[in-house]
Amino acid sequence: MAKGEGAESGSAAGLLPTGILQAGERPVQKESKKKNQLSICNKLCYAVGGTPYQVTGCALGFFLQIYLLDVAQVDPFSASIILFVGRAWDAITDPLVGFCISKSPWTRLGRLMPWIIFSTPLAIIAYFLIWFVPDFQQGQTLWYLLFYCLFETLVTCFHVPYSALTMFISTEQSERDSATAYRMTVEVLGTVLGTAIQGQIVGQAHTPCVQDANASTVALEGVNRTQSATSLRETQNAYLLAAGVIASIYVICAVILTLGVREQREPYETQQAKPMPFFRGLRLVMSHGPYIKLIAGFLFTSLAFMLVEGNFALFCTYTLGFRNEFQNLLLAIMFSATVTIPIWQWFLTRFGKKMAVYIGISSAVPFLILVALMESNLIVTYVVAVAAGISVAAAFLLPWSMLPDVIDDFHLKQPHIHGTEPIFFSFYVFFTKFASGVSLGISTLSLDFTGYQTRGCSQPARVKFTLKMLVTMAPIVLILVGLLLFKLYPIDEEKRRQNKKALQALREEASSSGCSDTDSTELARIL
């Protein structure tokens, strides 16, 4: 009888999966860790997904202001309204889209991917129409305002879920940091691509200008009706061609992202029966100290670089006098930034992210001072442009590299709360976009008040001085304020290591709990 029982027991053991007999053993943890590792192909596909936002944002950021003023011939006050309302609306849509995403159910494609897929075709249509000059003059302001706001809404439906995807490509902090470095490198390449396409195509067409900056309106209309009409039309067509090329890149990158990346859910998230209500999640997110301090620091530093971006084309054209060189100067900045992204990634892993912030962002200050003090010299300007690209690389990489650390810290303090990732990312972008809209609106209005001449070959001294202040002194002040605020940010390298260990323990506990539940079900079914 004992022998029979032993045989029956051995037979049952042979039928049971080994996972039931060895539940909780380390091979399960190793398998889980292996599953969270990303291949180079996965990281590249994920990184390519950041290109659409950057390539379109770069073209709009650097060229929309000068396009509205000198090509579409919108008056400076109306242009300031378009830029401010467009950026402000773009900022408002981020939390709205974040709210909608937080209410979205998980599908076969995930919770984020459907937003990326369905927004893409509509976004490229709206983008193309931004760069189209309608035949009517009366409603031009409304035309550009409508399609600018529509495009920003649709690109937000792409970028907010893409940004939140950082937390769902892997649960390993090191893998997310590595993927973020890939992403930032490709995104800076996207800005280079956007600068090259927009700048070089548009640069081949010579926008006509009025030799006398004080020319009367009648004289200006006379120039438009005669010799400059053909040249102006060529410039408008060049902007349309550039928009078509960029729209094609947008579609290709969206397809690569969709096919090459798969969302993963946190083990402890799947145990939650009900998702977190949006407004409760918002209150929790906005009361999380490290998040507020990170936003405060990067709000000012981001504003600094956005001011430079928005006014750089006008600054090079009118203050420095490099009308035919600004697109090449932009290319030099972005190429330098692309090359130095891997260097900053190595630096932050070696010396820490806070140290990288202090050195990387502050390194822009000496070059901005040099630009403010120097006379117009093309060689020196190229040297400064290449050096400034080093700081641009740090400004690109560090905010997106540090935000996942804040979210991890939040998850440790609120382990039973899930679905807040879109809120973190959307409101982070909201504050920077809203402030940049205000800064661009104010900068364009200041040009109007100082006497900006539409399509003038030169500008009054007051306009040149205003552009110099907007590109040099104002960004310097914003950078210094941002760095002072960043001193309050509490997550240093030691804190990151502690959070990583605590999160790993939480995930292993959730995985083993899930494994035990599955094994119990399997055992009951077999017996």
Coordinates of C-alpha atoms in Angstrom, one line a residue, residues 33-525:
K33 CA 14.6 39.8 -16.3
K34 CA 15.5 38.3 -19.7
K35 CA 12.0 39.2 -20.9
N36 CA 12.5 42.8 -19.9
Q37 CA 15.8 43.1 -21.8
L38 CA 15.4 45.0 -25.1
S39 CA 17.3 44.2 -28.3
I40 CA 19.1 46.9 -30.3
C41 CA 16.4 46.5 -32.9
N42 CA 13.7 47.2 -30.3
K43 CA 15.5 50.3 -29.0
L44 CA 16.0 51.6 -32.5
C45 CA 12.4 51.1 -33.4
Y46 CA 11.4 52.9 -30.2
A47 CA 13.8 55.7 -30.8
V48 CA 12.6 56.2 -34.4
G49 CA 9.2 57.0 -33.0
G50 CA 10.4 60.2 -31.6
T51 CA 11.4 61.6 -35.0
P52 CA 8.0 62.8 -36.2
Y53 CA 7.5 65.1 -33.2
Q54 CA 11.0 66.5 -33.5
V55 CA 11.2 66.9 -37.2
T56 CA 7.9 68.8 -37.4
G57 CA 8.6 70.7 -34.2
C58 CA 12.0 71.8 -35.4
A59 CA 10.6 73.0 -38.7
L60 CA 7.8 74.9 -37.0
G61 CA 10.0 76.2 -34.2
F62 CA 12.7 77.6 -36.4
F63 CA 10.8 78.6 -39.5
L64 CA 7.1 79.3 -38.7
Q65 CA 7.7 82.8 -37.4
I66 CA 9.8 84.0 -40.3
Y67 CA 7.4 82.2 -42.7
L68 CA 4.4 84.0 -41.3
L69 CA 6.1 87.4 -41.4
D70 CA 8.0 87.3 -44.7
V71 CA 6.3 84.6 -46.9
A72 CA 2.6 84.5 -45.9
Q73 CA 3.0 88.3 -45.1
V74 CA 0.9 88.1 -41.9
D75 CA 1.3 91.3 -39.9
P76 CA 3.5 90.9 -36.7
F77 CA 0.5 91.4 -34.3
S78 CA -1.5 88.6 -36.0
A79 CA 1.6 86.4 -36.2
S80 CA 2.0 86.8 -32.4
I81 CA -1.6 85.8 -31.9
I82 CA -1.1 82.7 -34.1
L83 CA 2.1 81.7 -32.3
F84 CA 0.8 82.3 -28.8
V85 CA -2.7 80.7 -29.2
G86 CA -1.2 77.8 -31.1
R87 CA 1.4 77.0 -28.4
A88 CA -1.1 77.7 -25.6
W89 CA -3.6 75.3 -27.2
D90 CA -0.9 72.8 -27.7
A91 CA -0.1 73.0 -24.0
I92 CA -3.8 72.6 -23.0
T93 CA -4.2 69.5 -25.2
D94 CA -1.5 67.6 -23.4
P95 CA -3.4 67.1 -20.2
L96 CA -6.6 66.5 -22.1
V97 CA -5.0 63.8 -24.2
G98 CA -3.4 62.4 -21.0
F99 CA -6.9 62.3 -19.4
C100 CA -8.3 60.4 -22.4
I101 CA -5.4 57.9 -22.5
S102 CA -5.8 57.2 -18.8
K103 CA -9.5 56.2 -19.5
S104 CA -8.5 54.1 -22.5
P105 CA -8.7 50.3 -22.1
W106 CA -5.9 47.9 -23.0
T107 CA -6.3 46.4 -26.4
R108 CA -4.4 43.8 -28.4
L109 CA -2.1 46.7 -29.5
G110 CA -1.8 48.1 -26.0
R111 CA -3.3 51.2 -24.5
L112 CA -1.0 53.7 -26.2
M113 CA -0.4 52.4 -29.7
P114 CA -3.9 53.0 -31.0
W115 CA -3.6 56.7 -30.4
I116 CA -0.3 56.8 -32.3
I117 CA -1.8 54.8 -35.3
F118 CA -5.0 56.7 -35.7
S119 CA -3.6 60.3 -35.2
T120 CA -0.9 59.9 -37.9
P121 CA -2.8 60.3 -41.2
L122 CA -4.8 63.3 -39.9
A123 CA -1.7 65.0 -38.5
I124 CA 0.2 65.0 -41.8
I125 CA -2.7 66.6 -43.6
A126 CA -3.0 69.4 -41.1
Y127 CA 0.8 69.9 -41.1
F128 CA 0.9 70.3 -44.9
L129 CA -1.9 72.9 -44.8
I130 CA 0.1 75.0 -42.3
W131 CA 2.6 75.7 -45.0
F132 CA 0.0 76.5 -47.7
V133 CA -0.7 80.1 -48.5
P134 CA -4.4 80.6 -49.4
D135 CA -5.4 82.9 -52.1
F136 CA -7.6 85.0 -49.9
Q137 CA -6.1 87.7 -47.6
Q138 CA -9.0 88.4 -45.3
G139 CA -9.1 85.1 -43.4
Q140 CA -5.4 84.2 -43.5
T141 CA -4.9 84.6 -39.7
L142 CA -7.9 82.3 -39.0
W143 CA -6.5 79.8 -41.6
Y144 CA -3.1 79.5 -39.9
L145 CA -4.6 79.5 -36.4
L146 CA -7.0 76.7 -37.3
F147 CA -4.6 74.3 -38.9
Y148 CA -1.8 75.1 -36.4
C149 CA -4.0 74.3 -33.5
L150 CA -5.4 71.2 -35.3
F151 CA -1.9 69.9 -36.0
E152 CA -0.7 70.5 -32.5
T153 CA -3.7 68.6 -31.2
L154 CA -3.1 65.6 -33.5
V155 CA 0.7 65.5 -32.8
T156 CA -0.1 65.6 -29.1
C157 CA -2.2 62.5 -29.6
F158 CA 1.0 60.9 -31.0
H159 CA 3.6 62.3 -28.7
V160 CA 2.0 62.0 -25.2
P161 CA 1.4 58.2 -25.6
Y162 CA 4.8 57.9 -27.2
S163 CA 6.5 59.6 -24.3
A164 CA 4.5 57.5 -21.8
L165 CA 5.6 54.4 -23.7
T166 CA 9.0 54.8 -22.0
M167 CA 7.5 53.2 -18.9
F168 CA 6.0 50.3 -20.8
I169 CA 8.8 49.1 -23.1
S170 CA 10.6 47.5 -20.1
T171 CA 10.4 47.3 -16.3
E172 CA 14.2 47.5 -16.0
Q173 CA 15.5 51.0 -15.2
S174 CA 18.8 50.4 -17.0
E175 CA 16.9 49.3 -20.2
R176 CA 14.7 52.3 -20.1
D177 CA 17.7 54.6 -19.6
S178 CA 19.4 53.0 -22.5
A179 CA 16.3 53.2 -24.7
T180 CA 16.0 56.9 -23.7
A181 CA 19.6 57.5 -24.9
Y182 CA 18.8 55.8 -28.2
R183 CA 15.6 57.9 -28.4
M184 CA 17.4 61.2 -27.7
T185 CA 20.1 60.5 -30.3
V186 CA 17.6 59.7 -32.9
E187 CA 15.4 62.7 -31.9
V188 CA 18.4 65.0 -32.3
L189 CA 19.0 63.4 -35.7
G190 CA 15.4 64.2 -36.4
T191 CA 16.0 67.9 -35.6
V192 CA 19.0 67.7 -37.9
L193 CA 16.9 66.1 -40.6
G194 CA 14.1 68.7 -40.1
T195 CA 16.7 71.6 -40.2
A196 CA 18.4 70.2 -43.2
I197 CA 15.2 69.5 -45.2
Q198 CA 13.4 72.7 -44.3
G199 CA 16.5 74.9 -44.3
Q200 CA 18.1 73.6 -47.5
I201 CA 14.9 73.4 -49.6
V202 CA 13.7 76.8 -48.5
G203 CA 17.2 78.2 -48.7
Q204 CA 17.3 77.4 -52.4
A205 CA 14.4 79.8 -53.0
H206 CA 15.3 83.4 -52.4
T207 CA 12.5 85.3 -50.6
P208 CA 12.3 88.8 -52.1
C209 CA 12.9 91.7 -49.7
V210 CA 12.4 95.4 -49.8
Q211 CA 15.7 97.3 -50.0
D212 CA 14.3 100.3 -48.1
A213 CA 13.1 99.2 -44.7
N214 CA 11.0 102.4 -44.5
A215 CA 9.3 101.9 -47.8
S216 CA 5.7 102.8 -47.9
T217 CA 2.9 100.4 -48.2
V218 CA 2.2 101.5 -51.8
A219 CA 5.8 100.8 -52.7
L220 CA 5.7 97.4 -51.0
E221 CA 2.6 96.5 -53.0
G222 CA 4.3 97.6 -56.2
V223 CA 7.2 95.3 -55.5
N224 CA 4.7 92.4 -54.9
R225 CA 2.9 93.0 -58.1
T226 CA 5.9 93.1 -60.4
Q227 CA 9.3 91.4 -60.1
S228 CA 9.0 89.8 -56.7
A229 CA 5.7 88.0 -57.4
T230 CA 7.4 85.1 -59.2
S231 CA 10.1 84.8 -56.6
L232 CA 7.6 84.9 -53.7
R233 CA 5.6 82.1 -55.3
E234 CA 8.8 80.0 -55.7
T235 CA 9.5 80.4 -51.9
Q236 CA 5.9 79.4 -51.1
N237 CA 6.3 76.3 -53.3
A238 CA 9.6 75.5 -51.6
Y239 CA 7.9 75.5 -48.2
L240 CA 5.2 73.1 -49.5
L241 CA 7.9 70.8 -50.9
A242 CA 9.6 70.7 -47.6
A243 CA 6.3 70.0 -45.8
G244 CA 5.6 67.1 -48.2
V245 CA 9.0 65.5 -47.5
I246 CA 8.7 65.9 -43.7
A247 CA 5.1 64.5 -43.8
S248 CA 6.5 61.4 -45.6
I249 CA 9.1 60.9 -42.9
Y250 CA 6.4 61.2 -40.2
V251 CA 4.5 58.3 -41.7
I252 CA 7.5 56.1 -42.2
C253 CA 8.6 56.6 -38.6
A254 CA 5.2 55.9 -37.2
V255 CA 5.0 52.6 -39.1
I256 CA 8.4 51.5 -37.8
L257 CA 7.4 52.4 -34.2
T258 CA 4.1 50.4 -34.5
L259 CA 5.8 47.3 -36.0
G260 CA 8.9 47.3 -33.8
V261 CA 7.7 48.1 -30.2
R262 CA 5.4 46.2 -27.9
E263 CA 3.9 47.6 -24.7
Q264 CA 4.4 45.7 -21.4
R265 CA 2.4 46.0 -18.2
E266 CA 3.8 46.2 -14.8
P267 CA 3.3 42.9 -12.8
Y268 CA 1.8 44.8 -9.9
E269 CA -0.5 46.8 -12.2
T270 CA -2.3 43.8 -13.5
Q271 CA -3.4 42.9 -10.0
Q272 CA -5.4 46.1 -9.7
A273 CA -9.1 45.6 -10.5
K274 CA -10.0 49.3 -10.9
P275 CA -7.9 52.0 -12.6
M276 CA -7.1 55.2 -10.8
P277 CA -9.6 58.0 -11.4
F278 CA -7.9 60.8 -13.4
F279 CA -8.5 63.7 -11.1
R280 CA -7.4 61.7 -8.0
G281 CA -4.3 60.7 -9.9
L282 CA -3.7 64.3 -11.0
R283 CA -3.9 65.4 -7.3
L284 CA -1.4 62.7 -6.3
V285 CA 1.0 63.5 -9.2
M286 CA 0.9 67.3 -8.5
S287 CA 1.6 66.7 -4.8
H288 CA 4.6 64.6 -5.6
G289 CA 7.6 66.8 -4.5
P290 CA 10.3 65.5 -6.9
Y291 CA 8.0 66.0 -9.9
I292 CA 7.2 69.6 -9.1
K293 CA 10.9 70.4 -8.5
L294 CA 11.9 68.7 -11.7
I295 CA 9.3 70.7 -13.6
A296 CA 10.3 74.0 -12.0
G297 CA 14.0 73.5 -12.9
F298 CA 13.5 72.4 -16.5
L299 CA 10.7 74.9 -17.1
F300 CA 13.1 77.8 -17.1
T301 CA 15.9 76.0 -18.9
S302 CA 13.6 74.8 -21.6
L303 CA 12.2 78.3 -22.1
A304 CA 15.7 79.5 -22.6
F305 CA 16.4 77.1 -25.5
M306 CA 12.9 77.7 -27.0
L307 CA 13.5 81.5 -27.1
V308 CA 16.7 80.9 -29.0
E309 CA 14.9 78.5 -31.3
G310 CA 12.0 80.8 -32.1
N311 CA 14.1 83.8 -32.8
F312 CA 17.3 82.3 -34.3
A313 CA 16.3 82.6 -37.9
L314 CA 15.4 86.3 -37.5
F315 CA 18.5 87.0 -35.4
C316 CA 20.8 85.5 -38.0
T317 CA 19.0 87.2 -40.9
Y318 CA 18.8 90.8 -39.5
T319 CA 21.1 91.2 -36.5
L320 CA 24.1 89.2 -37.8
G321 CA 23.3 89.8 -41.4
F322 CA 23.6 86.2 -42.5
R323 CA 20.4 86.0 -44.6
N324 CA 21.7 83.0 -46.7
E325 CA 23.6 81.2 -43.9
F326 CA 21.1 80.7 -41.0
Q327 CA 20.0 77.3 -42.3
N328 CA 23.6 76.1 -42.3
L329 CA 24.2 77.5 -38.8
L330 CA 21.2 75.5 -37.6
L331 CA 22.6 72.4 -39.2
A332 CA 25.9 73.0 -37.5
I333 CA 24.2 73.3 -34.1
M334 CA 22.1 70.1 -34.5
F335 CA 24.9 68.0 -36.0
S336 CA 27.1 68.9 -33.0
A337 CA 24.2 68.0 -30.6
T338 CA 23.7 64.6 -32.4
V339 CA 27.4 63.7 -32.0
T340 CA 27.5 64.7 -28.3
I341 CA 24.4 62.8 -27.1
P342 CA 26.3 59.5 -26.6
I343 CA 28.9 61.5 -24.7
W344 CA 26.3 63.0 -22.3
Q345 CA 24.8 59.5 -21.8
W346 CA 28.2 58.2 -20.7
F347 CA 28.7 61.3 -18.5
L348 CA 25.4 60.9 -16.7
T349 CA 26.0 57.2 -16.0
R350 CA 29.5 57.9 -14.8
F351 CA 28.9 61.1 -12.7
G352 CA 25.1 61.2 -12.2
K353 CA 22.3 63.1 -13.8
K354 CA 22.3 66.1 -11.6
M355 CA 25.9 66.7 -12.3
A356 CA 25.2 66.4 -16.0
V357 CA 22.5 69.0 -15.7
Y358 CA 24.7 71.5 -14.0
I359 CA 27.6 71.2 -16.5
G360 CA 25.6 70.5 -19.6
I361 CA 23.0 73.3 -19.3
S362 CA 25.4 75.9 -17.9
S363 CA 27.9 75.4 -20.7
A364 CA 25.6 77.3 -23.0
V365 CA 26.0 80.5 -21.0
P366 CA 29.6 81.5 -22.1
F367 CA 28.7 81.0 -25.7
L368 CA 25.5 83.1 -25.4
I369 CA 27.6 85.9 -23.8
L370 CA 30.1 85.7 -26.7
V371 CA 27.2 86.0 -29.2
A372 CA 25.9 89.1 -27.3
L373 CA 29.3 90.8 -27.3
M374 CA 30.8 89.9 -30.6
E375 CA 30.5 91.7 -33.9
S376 CA 29.1 90.0 -37.0
N377 CA 31.7 87.4 -37.9
L378 CA 30.7 84.3 -39.8
I379 CA 33.6 82.0 -38.8
V380 CA 33.2 82.8 -35.1
T381 CA 29.5 82.3 -35.4
Y382 CA 30.0 78.8 -36.8
V383 CA 32.4 78.0 -33.9
V384 CA 29.8 79.2 -31.4
A385 CA 27.1 77.2 -33.2
V386 CA 29.1 74.0 -32.9
A387 CA 29.9 74.6 -29.2
A388 CA 26.2 75.5 -28.5
G389 CA 25.2 72.1 -29.9
I390 CA 26.8 70.5 -26.9
S391 CA 24.4 72.2 -24.5
V392 CA 21.5 71.5 -26.8
A393 CA 22.3 67.8 -26.6
A394 CA 22.2 68.0 -22.8
A395 CA 18.9 69.9 -22.9
F396 CA 17.4 67.2 -25.1
L397 CA 18.6 64.2 -23.2
L398 CA 18.4 65.0 -19.5
P399 CA 14.7 65.9 -18.9
W400 CA 13.4 62.7 -20.5
S401 CA 16.1 60.7 -18.8
M402 CA 15.1 62.0 -15.4
L403 CA 11.4 61.9 -15.6
P404 CA 11.2 58.0 -15.4
D405 CA 13.2 58.3 -12.1
V406 CA 10.5 60.5 -10.7
I407 CA 7.7 58.1 -11.8
D408 CA 9.6 55.2 -10.2
D409 CA 9.8 57.2 -6.9
F410 CA 6.1 57.9 -7.1
H411 CA 5.3 54.2 -7.6
L412 CA 7.3 53.3 -4.5
K413 CA 5.3 55.8 -2.5
Q414 CA 2.0 54.8 -4.1
P415 CA 2.5 51.1 -5.0
H416 CA -1.2 50.4 -5.5
I417 CA -1.7 53.3 -7.9
H418 CA -1.3 52.7 -11.7
G419 CA -2.2 54.4 -14.9
T420 CA -0.6 57.8 -13.9
E421 CA 2.2 57.7 -16.5
P422 CA 0.4 59.7 -19.1
I423 CA -0.4 62.3 -16.5
F424 CA 3.2 62.7 -15.6
F425 CA 4.3 63.1 -19.2
S426 CA 1.4 65.2 -20.4
F427 CA 1.6 67.8 -17.6
Y428 CA 5.4 67.9 -17.9
V429 CA 5.0 68.9 -21.5
F430 CA 2.0 71.2 -20.7
F431 CA 4.0 73.6 -18.5
T432 CA 6.9 73.9 -20.9
K433 CA 4.6 74.4 -24.0
F434 CA 2.4 76.9 -22.3
A435 CA 5.3 79.0 -21.1
S436 CA 7.0 78.8 -24.6
G437 CA 3.7 80.0 -26.1
V438 CA 3.8 83.0 -23.8
S439 CA 7.4 83.7 -24.6
L440 CA 7.0 83.4 -28.4
G441 CA 3.9 85.6 -28.3
I442 CA 5.7 88.3 -26.2
S443 CA 8.9 88.1 -28.4
T444 CA 6.8 88.6 -31.6
L445 CA 4.9 91.4 -30.0
S446 CA 8.1 93.1 -28.9
L447 CA 9.3 93.0 -32.6
D448 CA 6.1 94.7 -33.6
F449 CA 6.5 97.4 -31.0
T450 CA 10.0 98.1 -32.0
G451 CA 9.1 98.6 -35.7
Y452 CA 9.6 95.3 -37.5
Q453 CA 9.4 95.8 -41.2
T454 CA 7.7 92.8 -43.0
R455 CA 10.1 91.5 -45.8
G456 CA 12.6 94.3 -45.2
C457 CA 16.2 93.5 -46.3
S458 CA 17.3 95.3 -43.1
Q459 CA 15.6 96.3 -39.9
P460 CA 15.7 99.3 -37.5
A461 CA 18.4 99.3 -34.8
R462 CA 15.8 98.7 -32.2
V463 CA 14.6 95.5 -33.8
K464 CA 18.2 94.2 -34.1
F465 CA 18.8 95.0 -30.4
T466 CA 15.6 93.3 -29.4
L467 CA 16.5 90.1 -31.3
K468 CA 19.9 90.1 -29.6
M469 CA 18.3 90.3 -26.2
L470 CA 15.8 87.6 -27.0
V471 CA 18.6 85.2 -28.2
T472 CA 21.3 86.0 -25.6
M473 CA 20.5 87.8 -22.4
A474 CA 17.0 86.5 -21.8
P475 CA 18.0 82.8 -22.2
I476 CA 21.0 83.4 -19.9
V477 CA 18.8 84.7 -17.1
L478 CA 16.3 81.8 -17.6
I479 CA 19.1 79.2 -17.5
L480 CA 20.6 80.6 -14.2
V481 CA 17.1 80.6 -12.6
G482 CA 16.5 77.1 -13.7
L483 CA 19.8 75.8 -12.3
L484 CA 19.1 77.5 -9.0
L485 CA 15.7 75.8 -8.8
F486 CA 17.2 72.5 -9.8
K487 CA 19.3 72.5 -6.6
L488 CA 16.0 71.5 -4.8
Y489 CA 15.6 68.3 -6.9
P490 CA 16.0 65.4 -4.4
I491 CA 16.7 62.3 -6.5
D492 CA 20.5 61.9 -6.7
E493 CA 22.4 58.7 -7.7
E494 CA 22.2 57.2 -4.3
K495 CA 18.4 57.7 -4.2
R496 CA 18.1 56.2 -7.7
R497 CA 19.9 53.0 -6.6
Q498 CA 17.7 52.7 -3.5
N499 CA 14.6 53.1 -5.6
K500 CA 15.8 50.6 -8.2
K501 CA 16.3 47.9 -5.5
A502 CA 13.0 48.6 -3.9
L503 CA 11.1 48.4 -7.2
Q504 CA 12.8 45.2 -8.1
A505 CA 11.7 43.6 -4.9
L506 CA 8.2 44.9 -5.5
R507 CA 8.1 43.4 -9.0
E508 CA 9.5 40.0 -7.8
E509 CA 6.9 39.9 -5.1
A510 CA 4.2 40.6 -7.6
S511 CA 5.6 38.1 -10.1
S512 CA 5.8 35.3 -7.5
S513 CA 2.3 36.1 -6.3
G514 CA 1.0 35.9 -9.8
C515 CA 2.9 32.7 -10.4
S516 CA 1.4 31.2 -7.2
D517 CA -2.1 32.1 -8.3
T518 CA -1.5 30.6 -11.8
D519 CA 0.1 27.4 -10.4
S520 CA -2.8 26.9 -8.0
T521 CA -5.3 27.1 -10.8
E522 CA -3.2 24.8 -13.0
L523 CA -2.9 22.3 -10.1
A524 CA -6.7 22.3 -9.5
R525 CA -7.4 21.7 -13.2

